[in-house]
Coordinates of C-alpha atoms in Angstrom, one line a residue:
X3 CA 92.7 -4.7 7.7
X4 CA 96.4 -5.8 8.9
X5 CA 95.5 -9.5 8.8
X6 CA 93.8 -9.5 5.3
X7 CA 95.0 -7.1 3.0
X8 CA 94.1 -7.1 -0.9
X9 CA 97.1 -7.9 -2.9
X10 CA 96.8 -6.9 -6.3
X11 CA 98.9 -7.0 -9.3
X12 CA 98.5 -6.6 -13.0
X13 CA 100.5 -8.1 -15.6
X14 CA 101.3 -6.3 -18.9
X15 CA 104.0 -6.6 -21.7
X16 CA 106.8 -4.4 -21.5
X17 CA 108.3 -3.8 -25.1
X18 CA 111.8 -3.2 -25.6
X19 CA 113.1 -2.6 -29.1
X20 CA 116.8 -4.2 -29.5
X21 CA 118.5 -1.2 -31.1
X22 CA 116.0 1.9 -29.9
X23 CA 115.6 2.2 -26.3
X24 CA 112.0 3.9 -26.5
X25 CA 110.9 1.2 -29.2
X26 CA 107.7 3.2 -30.1
X27 CA 105.9 2.4 -26.9
X28 CA 103.8 4.9 -24.9
X29 CA 102.1 4.6 -21.4
X30 CA 99.5 7.0 -19.7
X31 CA 98.1 6.5 -16.3
X32 CA 95.0 8.9 -15.1
X33 CA 92.5 8.7 -12.2
X34 CA 89.0 10.0 -12.2
X35 CA 89.2 11.9 -8.8
X36 CA 92.2 14.0 -7.5
X37 CA 90.6 14.2 -4.0
X38 CA 88.8 11.4 -2.1
X39 CA 87.5 11.0 1.3
X40 CA 88.7 7.8 3.3
X41 CA 87.2 4.7 1.9
X42 CA 85.8 6.4 -1.2
X43 CA 86.6 4.4 -4.4
X44 CA 88.7 6.0 -7.3
X45 CA 89.5 4.8 -10.8
X46 CA 92.9 4.4 -12.1
X47 CA 93.1 3.8 -16.0
X48 CA 96.4 2.7 -17.5
X49 CA 96.7 2.8 -21.3
X50 CA 99.7 1.6 -23.2
X51 CA 100.9 1.3 -26.8
X52 CA 103.5 -1.1 -28.3
X53 CA 104.8 -1.1 -31.8
X54 CA 104.8 -4.4 -33.9
X55 CA 108.5 -4.7 -34.0
X56 CA 109.1 -4.8 -30.1
X57 CA 110.7 -7.5 -28.3
X58 CA 108.3 -8.7 -25.5
X59 CA 108.6 -9.8 -21.9
X60 CA 106.6 -9.7 -18.6
X61 CA 106.5 -7.2 -15.7
X62 CA 104.6 -7.6 -12.4
X63 CA 103.2 -4.5 -10.2
X64 CA 102.4 -6.0 -6.9
X65 CA 101.1 -3.0 -5.0
X66 CA 100.8 0.9 -4.8
X67 CA 101.7 2.4 -1.3
X68 CA 98.7 3.6 0.7
X69 CA 96.1 2.2 -1.8
X70 CA 93.9 -1.0 -1.9
X71 CA 92.2 -2.7 -4.8
X72 CA 88.4 -3.0 -4.3
X73 CA 87.8 -5.4 -6.9
X74 CA 89.2 -7.2 -9.8
X75 CA 90.8 -4.9 -12.6
X76 CA 88.9 -4.7 -16.2
X77 CA 91.7 -5.6 -18.6
X78 CA 91.3 -5.0 -22.5
X79 CA 93.9 -5.6 -25.1
X80 CA 93.8 -5.0 -28.8
X81 CA 96.3 -6.6 -31.2
X82 CA 96.5 -4.8 -34.6
X83 CA 98.7 -4.5 -37.5
X84 CA 100.0 -1.4 -36.5
X85 CA 100.8 -2.4 -32.9
X86 CA 99.3 -3.8 -29.6
X87 CA 97.1 -1.6 -27.4
X88 CA 96.6 -2.3 -23.5
X89 CA 94.0 -0.7 -21.3
X90 CA 93.5 -1.7 -17.6
X91 CA 90.9 0.0 -15.2
X92 CA 91.4 -0.3 -11.6
X93 CA 89.0 0.5 -8.8
X94 CA 91.2 1.6 -5.7
X95 CA 90.6 3.1 -2.2
X96 CA 92.7 4.5 0.5
X97 CA 92.2 4.2 4.2
X98 CA 95.3 6.2 5.1
X99 CA 94.5 10.1 5.1
X100 CA 96.9 12.5 3.7
X101 CA 98.7 13.6 0.4
X102 CA 99.8 10.7 -1.5
X103 CA 101.3 10.1 -5.0
X104 CA 100.6 7.3 -7.2
X105 CA 104.1 6.5 -9.0
X106 CA 105.1 6.2 -12.7
X107 CA 104.5 3.0 -14.6
X108 CA 107.8 2.5 -16.4
X109 CA 108.1 0.7 -19.7
X110 CA 111.8 2.0 -20.1
X111 CA 114.1 4.5 -19.0
X112 CA 112.6 6.9 -21.7
X113 CA 109.0 5.6 -21.5
X114 CA 107.0 6.1 -18.4
X115 CA 103.9 7.8 -17.1
X116 CA 103.3 10.8 -15.0
X117 CA 102.9 10.6 -11.4
X118 CA 99.4 11.4 -10.1
X119 CA 98.7 13.2 -6.6
X120 CA 95.6 12.3 -4.6
X121 CA 94.5 13.8 -1.5
X122 CA 92.9 11.4 1.0
X123 CA 91.0 13.3 3.7
X124 CA 88.1 12.9 6.4
X125 CA 84.6 14.4 6.0
X126 CA 84.0 17.5 7.8
X127 CA 82.8 16.8 11.3
X128 CA 81.7 19.3 14.0
X129 CA 81.8 17.6 17.4
X130 CA 80.0 20.7 19.1
X131 CA 77.1 20.3 16.8
X132 CA 73.7 19.0 18.3
X133 CA 72.4 15.5 17.3
X134 CA 69.3 15.9 14.9
X135 CA 66.6 13.5 14.3
X136 CA 66.4 12.3 10.5
X137 CA 62.8 14.1 10.3
X138 CA 61.6 17.3 11.5
X139 CA 58.9 17.2 14.3
X140 CA 55.4 17.2 12.7
X141 CA 53.2 19.6 14.2
X142 CA 49.6 18.2 15.1
X143 CA 46.7 20.6 15.1
X144 CA 45.0 20.7 18.5
X145 CA 41.6 19.1 18.9
X146 CA 38.4 21.1 18.7
X147 CA 37.2 22.5 22.0
X148 CA 34.2 20.7 23.4
X149 CA 31.8 22.1 26.2
X150 CA 33.2 21.3 29.6
X151 CA 30.2 19.7 30.9
X152 CA 30.8 16.6 28.5
X153 CA 34.3 16.0 30.5
X154 CA 32.4 16.4 33.8
X155 CA 29.6 13.8 32.9
X156 CA 32.2 11.5 31.3
X157 CA 34.4 11.6 34.4
X158 CA 31.6 10.9 36.8
X159 CA 30.3 7.9 34.8
X160 CA 34.0 6.5 34.8
X161 CA 34.3 6.8 38.5
X162 CA 30.9 5.2 39.1
X163 CA 31.9 2.3 36.9
X164 CA 35.2 1.8 38.7
X165 CA 33.5 2.0 42.0
X166 CA 30.6 -0.7 41.3
X167 CA 33.7 -2.8 39.8
X168 CA 35.8 -2.8 43.0
X169 CA 32.6 -3.4 45.2
X170 CA 31.6 -6.5 43.3
X171 CA 35.1 -8.0 43.8
X172 CA 36.1 -10.1 46.7
X173 CA 39.6 -10.0 46.3
X174 CA 41.5 -6.8 45.1
X175 CA 43.7 -7.6 41.7
X176 CA 47.5 -7.4 42.2
X177 CA 48.8 -5.9 38.8
X178 CA 52.5 -6.9 38.1
X179 CA 54.4 -4.5 35.8
X180 CA 57.1 -6.5 34.1
X181 CA 59.7 -4.2 32.9
X182 CA 62.8 -6.1 33.0
X183 CA 66.2 -4.3 31.5
X184 CA 68.2 -6.6 29.8
X185 CA 72.0 -6.4 29.7
X186 CA 73.4 -5.1 26.4
X187 CA 76.3 -7.2 26.5
X188 CA 74.4 -10.5 26.9
X189 CA 72.1 -9.5 24.3
X190 CA 74.9 -8.6 21.7
X191 CA 76.6 -12.1 22.4
X192 CA 73.2 -13.9 21.6
X193 CA 72.4 -12.0 18.5
X194 CA 76.1 -12.6 17.3
X195 CA 75.7 -16.3 18.0
X196 CA 72.4 -16.3 16.3
X197 CA 73.9 -14.6 13.3
X198 CA 76.7 -17.3 13.2
X199 CA 74.0 -20.2 13.0
X200 CA 71.8 -18.3 10.6
X201 CA 74.6 -17.0 8.4
X202 CA 72.5 -15.1 5.8
X203 CA 73.8 -14.1 2.4
X204 CA 76.9 -11.5 2.6
X205 CA 74.9 -8.2 2.3
X206 CA 72.5 -9.1 5.1
X207 CA 75.4 -10.8 7.3
X208 CA 77.5 -7.7 7.1
X209 CA 74.6 -5.5 7.7
X210 CA 73.5 -7.3 10.8
X211 CA 77.1 -7.3 12.0
X212 CA 77.4 -3.6 12.1
X213 CA 73.7 -3.2 13.7
X214 CA 74.7 -5.6 16.6
X215 CA 77.7 -3.4 17.1
X216 CA 76.0 0.0 16.8
X217 CA 73.1 -1.0 19.1
X218 CA 75.5 -2.2 21.8
X219 CA 77.7 0.9 21.7
X220 CA 74.5 3.0 21.9
X221 CA 72.9 1.1 25.0
X222 CA 76.4 0.5 26.7
X223 CA 77.9 4.1 26.2
X224 CA 75.1 6.2 25.0
X225 CA 76.8 7.1 21.8
X226 CA 74.4 8.1 19.1
X227 CA 75.4 5.4 16.7
X228 CA 72.3 4.5 15.1
X229 CA 71.7 7.3 12.3
X230 CA 75.5 8.2 11.9
X231 CA 77.6 7.5 9.0
X232 CA 80.4 5.2 9.3
X233 CA 83.0 8.0 9.2
X234 CA 81.1 10.0 11.8
X235 CA 80.8 6.9 14.0
X236 CA 84.8 6.3 13.8
X237 CA 85.2 9.9 15.0
X238 CA 83.2 9.4 17.9
X239 CA 84.9 5.8 18.9
X240 CA 88.4 7.8 18.9
X241 CA 87.3 9.0 22.2
X242 CA 86.8 5.6 23.8
X243 CA 90.0 3.8 25.3
X244 CA 91.3 1.5 22.4
X245 CA 94.8 0.9 21.4
X246 CA 95.8 1.8 18.0
X247 CA 95.8 -1.6 16.7
X248 CA 92.2 -2.2 18.0
X249 CA 90.9 1.1 16.7
X250 CA 92.5 0.5 13.1
X251 CA 90.8 -3.1 13.1
X252 CA 87.5 -2.0 14.1
X253 CA 87.5 1.1 11.6
X254 CA 88.5 -1.1 8.6
X255 CA 86.0 -3.7 9.6
X256 CA 83.2 -1.0 9.5
X257 CA 84.3 0.3 6.5
X258 CA 84.6 -3.3 4.7
X259 CA 80.8 -3.8 5.9
X260 CA 79.9 -0.4 4.1
X261 CA 81.5 -1.7 1.0
X262 CA 79.7 -4.9 1.0
X263 CA 76.1 -3.1 1.7
X264 CA 76.7 -0.3 -0.6
X265 CA 79.4 -0.8 -3.1
X266 CA 78.5 -4.4 -4.1
X267 CA 81.8 -5.8 -3.0
X268 CA 81.6 -9.5 -2.9
X269 CA 83.6 -10.8 0.4
X270 CA 85.5 -14.0 0.9
X271 CA 84.7 -16.4 3.6
X272 CA 88.1 -15.2 5.4
X273 CA 86.6 -11.5 5.2
X274 CA 83.5 -12.9 7.0
X275 CA 85.5 -14.5 9.7
X276 CA 87.8 -11.6 10.3
X277 CA 84.7 -9.1 10.5
X278 CA 82.8 -11.5 13.0
X279 CA 86.1 -11.7 15.3
X280 CA 87.0 -8.2 15.1
X281 CA 83.1 -7.0 16.2
X282 CA 83.1 -9.9 18.8
X283 CA 86.6 -9.1 20.5
X284 CA 85.8 -5.4 20.2
X285 CA 82.5 -5.8 22.3
X286 CA 84.4 -8.2 24.7
X287 CA 87.0 -5.6 25.3
X288 CA 84.8 -2.9 26.1
X289 CA 82.8 -4.9 28.4
X290 CA 85.9 -6.2 30.2
X291 CA 87.8 -3.0 30.5
X292 CA 84.8 -0.8 31.0
X293 CA 86.1 1.5 28.1

């Protein structure tokens, strides 16, 4: 999400002794996973110890390249006679595929944590695989055979009733079959307008937003989007005529909606506004360009 990035920072005390470069301090950083799918959460834990004789000052860490914070960190500090302990837990994710390294967290030239390698990958997707329904077809037992003359008698009785009915009517009835095909674009615009008016709670709002988009591309492009995961859907959308910026914004918006629905992420009003505008502009662009 280029226009709205999560900026995160954590503040911890840096201890430097006046006469000893190490100052009795230690720091350790660990993660619970070394390989994740794009958008999958990962937990980074940072633990530090400081001796009571240390001189204290503050240091800020503004970001980690290729990673974003999903929620506020959980910080725990303990001040004891034998020193001061810091423990921070940060829930991160990444939307950039590749082999990345979380850098060292440095207290002094002699006290720093190890670097942490993390692989960010796509889920396996076979474009040649046929689409399958969620449930298998349920076989229905054939009805029991009946004697053929029952069918003959029933058909004759039905034909007689129809003939009598038509002979008694003065004018034949005109049957009109209304099977009007509505326009996918018009329907999507009306649904988006109604969603803005209703403005339900966050989880329902973002769920409805993605449903509108999935239904539109299914009706407009025949893309089997309704039962696909977000990762599989993003792979299919790569075949459409999007610019890189349009595709990145759309992919990040769909994943943000997943975070709200499944990861209990609480979006801001700006998140809601940006997500709505990305879906709206994507549908308009597809309609105008025929992509």
